[in-house]
Structures are given as C-alpha cells and as structure tokens.
Short mmCIF file of C-alpha atoms in Angstrom, two decimals:
data_model
loop_
_atom_site.label_atom_id
_atom_site.label_comp_id
_atom_site.label_asym_id
_atom_site.label_seq_id
_atom_site.Cartn_x
_atom_site.Cartn_y
_atom_site.Cartn_z
CA UNK A 1 134.88 189.07 123.49
CA UNK A 2 137.01 188.38 126.49
CA UNK A 3 138.61 185.01 127.26
CA UNK A 4 136.12 184.54 130.18
CA UNK A 5 133.16 185.13 128.13
CA UNK A 6 134.47 182.67 125.52
CA UNK A 7 135.12 180.09 128.18
CA UNK A 8 131.55 180.57 129.65
CA UNK A 9 130.11 180.17 126.17
CA UNK A 10 132.06 177.10 125.58
CA UNK A 11 131.17 175.59 129.00
CA UNK A 12 127.47 176.43 128.22
CA UNK A 13 127.77 174.74 124.89
CA UNK A 14 129.35 171.56 126.40
CA UNK A 15 126.51 171.47 128.98
CA UNK A 16 123.80 171.66 126.40
CA UNK A 17 125.72 168.99 124.34
CA UNK A 18 125.83 166.67 127.36
CA UNK A 19 122.06 167.31 128.12
CA UNK A 20 121.06 166.76 124.45
CA UNK A 21 123.13 163.59 124.15
CA UNK A 22 121.70 162.01 127.47
CA UNK A 23 118.26 162.84 126.28
CA UNK A 24 118.86 161.27 122.95
CA UNK A 25 120.46 158.23 124.42
CA UNK A 26 117.54 157.70 126.91
CA UNK A 27 114.92 158.16 124.17
CA UNK A 28 116.75 155.64 122.18
CA UNK A 29 117.60 152.98 124.76
CA UNK A 30 116.21 154.00 128.04
CA UNK A 31 117.72 155.76 131.09
CA UNK A 32 119.71 152.73 132.12
CA UNK A 33 121.78 153.17 129.03
CA UNK A 34 122.79 156.71 130.07
CA UNK A 35 126.14 156.41 131.93
CA UNK A 36 128.85 158.96 132.29
CA UNK A 37 131.17 156.61 130.36
CA UNK A 38 128.76 156.23 127.47
CA UNK A 39 128.16 160.02 127.45
CA UNK A 40 131.71 160.76 127.39
CA UNK A 41 132.28 158.38 124.42
CA UNK A 42 129.48 159.95 122.50
CA UNK A 43 130.27 163.50 122.92
CA UNK A 44 134.02 162.86 122.70
CA UNK A 45 134.95 164.26 126.13
CA UNK A 46 136.56 162.70 129.05
CA UNK A 47 134.54 161.76 132.12
CA UNK A 48 136.20 164.42 134.20
CA UNK A 49 134.81 166.91 131.74
CA UNK A 50 131.30 165.47 132.41
CA UNK A 51 131.92 165.78 136.12
CA UNK A 52 132.83 169.37 135.79
CA UNK A 53 129.42 170.16 134.65
CA UNK A 54 127.25 167.52 136.51
CA UNK A 55 128.14 165.51 139.61
CA UNK A 56 126.55 162.49 138.04
CA UNK A 57 123.51 160.89 136.30
CA UNK A 58 120.96 162.32 138.84
CA UNK A 59 122.01 165.90 138.00
CA UNK A 60 121.76 165.07 134.26
CA UNK A 61 118.31 163.60 134.61
CA UNK A 62 117.48 166.89 136.50
CA UNK A 63 118.68 168.99 133.65
CA UNK A 64 116.73 166.99 131.14
CA UNK A 65 113.67 167.38 133.33
CA UNK A 66 114.12 171.20 133.44
CA UNK A 67 114.48 171.33 129.81
CA UNK A 68 111.44 169.10 129.31
CA UNK A 69 109.32 171.25 131.73
CA UNK A 70 110.05 174.23 129.61
CA UNK A 71 109.03 172.46 126.52
CA UNK A 72 105.84 170.97 128.13
CA UNK A 73 104.75 174.45 129.27
CA UNK A 74 105.06 175.87 125.85
CA UNK A 75 103.26 172.88 124.26
CA UNK A 76 100.40 173.29 126.77
CA UNK A 77 100.04 177.00 126.43
CA UNK A 78 100.16 176.68 122.54
CA UNK A 79 97.39 174.08 122.49
CA UNK A 80 95.14 175.91 124.97
CA UNK A 81 95.64 179.21 123.14
CA UNK A 82 94.51 177.84 119.88
CA UNK A 83 91.09 176.51 121.28
CA UNK A 84 87.87 178.57 121.63
CA UNK A 85 85.82 178.13 124.82
CA UNK A 86 86.67 176.68 128.09
CA UNK A 87 85.80 172.95 127.25
CA UNK A 88 87.83 173.10 123.95
CA UNK A 89 90.74 174.68 126.17
CA UNK A 90 90.71 172.04 128.61
CA UNK A 91 90.42 169.20 126.06
CA UNK A 92 93.35 170.80 123.91
CA UNK A 93 95.40 171.04 127.13
CA UNK A 94 94.71 167.36 128.10
CA UNK A 95 95.56 166.21 124.60
CA UNK A 96 98.75 168.21 124.45
CA UNK A 97 99.76 166.67 127.80
CA UNK A 98 99.23 163.18 126.77
CA UNK A 99 100.89 163.89 123.30
CA UNK A 100 103.97 165.20 125.05
CA UNK A 101 104.30 162.33 127.41
CA UNK A 102 103.84 159.86 124.49
CA UNK A 103 106.42 161.61 122.22
CA UNK A 104 108.89 162.29 124.81
CA UNK A 105 108.88 159.21 127.11
CA UNK A 106 112.47 159.63 128.58
CA UNK A 107 111.87 163.33 129.27
CA UNK A 108 108.61 162.52 130.85
CA UNK A 109 110.17 159.92 133.14
CA UNK A 110 113.01 162.44 133.93
CA UNK A 111 110.26 164.81 134.98
CA UNK A 112 107.88 162.54 136.88
CA UNK A 113 109.38 159.05 137.46
CA UNK A 114 113.10 159.31 138.17
CA UNK A 115 115.23 161.22 140.82
CA UNK A 116 116.52 164.26 139.17
CA UNK A 117 117.35 165.87 142.55
CA UNK A 118 114.55 168.42 141.96
CA UNK A 119 112.16 169.86 144.54
CA UNK A 120 108.48 169.80 143.46
CA UNK A 121 105.67 171.87 145.13
CA UNK A 122 108.11 173.72 147.48
CA UNK A 123 109.58 177.20 147.97
CA UNK A 124 112.81 176.07 146.15
CA UNK A 125 111.09 174.29 143.14
CA UNK A 126 112.90 175.44 140.05
CA UNK A 127 111.29 178.12 137.82
CA UNK A 128 110.76 175.71 134.74
CA UNK A 129 108.80 173.18 136.99
CA UNK A 130 106.72 176.03 138.44
CA UNK A 131 106.21 177.37 134.90
CA UNK A 132 104.88 173.93 133.81
CA UNK A 133 102.34 173.73 136.54
CA UNK A 134 101.39 177.35 135.94
CA UNK A 135 100.64 176.40 132.35
CA UNK A 136 98.23 173.73 133.55
CA UNK A 137 96.63 176.27 136.20
CA UNK A 138 96.09 179.02 133.72
CA UNK A 139 93.48 176.70 131.74
CA UNK A 140 92.34 174.48 134.62
CA UNK A 141 91.87 177.26 137.21
CA UNK A 142 88.88 178.58 134.89
CA UNK A 143 87.07 175.14 135.43
CA UNK A 144 87.75 174.41 139.16
CA UNK A 145 84.13 175.18 140.00
CA UNK A 146 82.64 177.33 142.76
CA UNK A 147 84.41 177.23 146.17
CA UNK A 148 87.26 174.93 144.77
CA UNK A 149 90.84 176.08 145.15
CA UNK A 150 92.12 176.31 141.46
CA UNK A 151 95.60 174.89 142.41
CA UNK A 152 94.07 171.87 144.18
CA UNK A 153 91.84 171.16 141.22
CA UNK A 154 94.84 171.51 138.91
CA UNK A 155 96.70 168.96 140.95
CA UNK A 156 93.82 166.61 140.74
CA UNK A 157 93.35 167.04 137.00
CA UNK A 158 97.20 166.66 136.55
CA UNK A 159 97.14 163.46 138.55
CA UNK A 160 94.49 161.99 136.24
CA UNK A 161 96.38 162.94 133.12
CA UNK A 162 99.61 161.63 134.62
CA UNK A 163 97.67 158.25 135.42
CA UNK A 164 96.35 158.01 131.97
CA UNK A 165 99.78 158.74 130.51
CA UNK A 166 101.56 156.28 132.90
CA UNK A 167 98.89 153.48 132.42
CA UNK A 168 98.61 153.83 128.66
CA UNK A 169 102.31 153.72 128.25
CA UNK A 170 102.55 150.62 130.46
CA UNK A 171 100.04 148.85 128.22
CA UNK A 172 97.57 148.70 131.20
CA UNK A 173 94.78 150.59 129.30
CA UNK A 174 93.17 149.51 125.92
CA UNK A 175 94.33 151.90 123.17
CA UNK A 176 90.68 152.14 121.62
CA UNK A 177 89.46 153.71 124.72
CA UNK A 178 91.70 156.55 124.90
CA UNK A 179 89.54 159.28 123.28
CA UNK A 180 86.55 158.32 125.47
CA UNK A 181 88.62 158.26 128.68
CA UNK A 182 89.88 161.73 128.04
CA UNK A 183 86.31 163.17 126.93
CA UNK A 184 85.05 161.59 130.38
CA UNK A 185 87.78 163.29 132.20
CA UNK A 186 87.06 166.64 130.59
CA UNK A 187 83.31 166.29 131.02
CA UNK A 188 83.03 164.82 134.60
CA UNK A 189 86.00 166.59 136.35
CA UNK A 190 85.80 170.08 134.94
CA UNK A 191 82.99 172.55 135.52
CA UNK A 192 82.33 173.75 132.08
#
C-alpha cells in the first residue's frame, strides 16, 4: 500500500469518526450540543483537523443526513420487500418510515429539519437523497391511481408521513391513535 493510499484511508476513517460522533452526540443531547469544540474533544483531534474534513457544523449535519438517507432507503426497501400485496407493502413502508423517524430523531432532523447544505428535488440532489425518494416511489408508485403522476403521489404520501412523524414527536398527536391514523392514510390515500 502506498503512502498516499494509507493517508486517504486514514482521512476517510477520521471523517467517519467525526460523523459517527456528531450523530451520537446529537442523538444523546440534541444538535445544539454538537459543536466543533465538543467533537474535537470527543474524538481527540484538534479543531483544525475537523475543519480539514468539514467547513463547519452545517456540513457535518449534511454528512449525517446523507448517511441517514442511505439507512432509511435500506429500511424502507427491506420492509416493503417482506410484505405480500400492494396494501401490505404500503403499510409496511409507512410503518418503516415512522419507525425510522422515531428511532433516529437526530438523523431525521438532519435529513428534514436542519440546514445541512443539501439540495432536495433538484438536478444536483445528492444520490443518497435521490435513492431514499426512489425507495418510497418504488412502492407508492404502484398505488398512485389512474392518471396520477407517481412522483407527485409519492411526494404527497411522504408529506403525510413526515407530518405524522413530526407531530407525533412533538406530542401534538395522541399516541393511542397512531395505528388508526396510519391505517386511514394507507386506506384513503392509496388506490389499493
């Protein structure tokens, strides 16, 4: 292995450590607790080392979001692939989405609430974000209905899921109605 290859591997390893540490800190204490000073202390590198990888917190949030998008896409595809029939696939996808948001609140915030410097729904949207949307579209496109553009339907269904995830997390919806809300969303919005 050349010196250059070793340096690139070490750099990638440090970057993964920074992202993992930021994610862990955000999940434990919230994104306000994630500062370059605290990250540098936790990973035992100087702040300039952090700035060699990321220009600041915004880029770190973006890196966490991209990692989270990859994980979300895998979870959505896995859930949908294990279900039989269109209704079961849509319900499994919806459950997986809400479970991901609940289990990974800081990652969910990085994806959809915070400014990570990432372009959504544009030509320069990063591939992990496109892939996460594609994971929704693969299942939801099947149930869009006659004459309905599958991507637009997916955006609408996704918006409803995001609303449920956000309002539930904020304590704005009663927990005991969660299953009925999800059933209603699947039954009334999707053409099954």
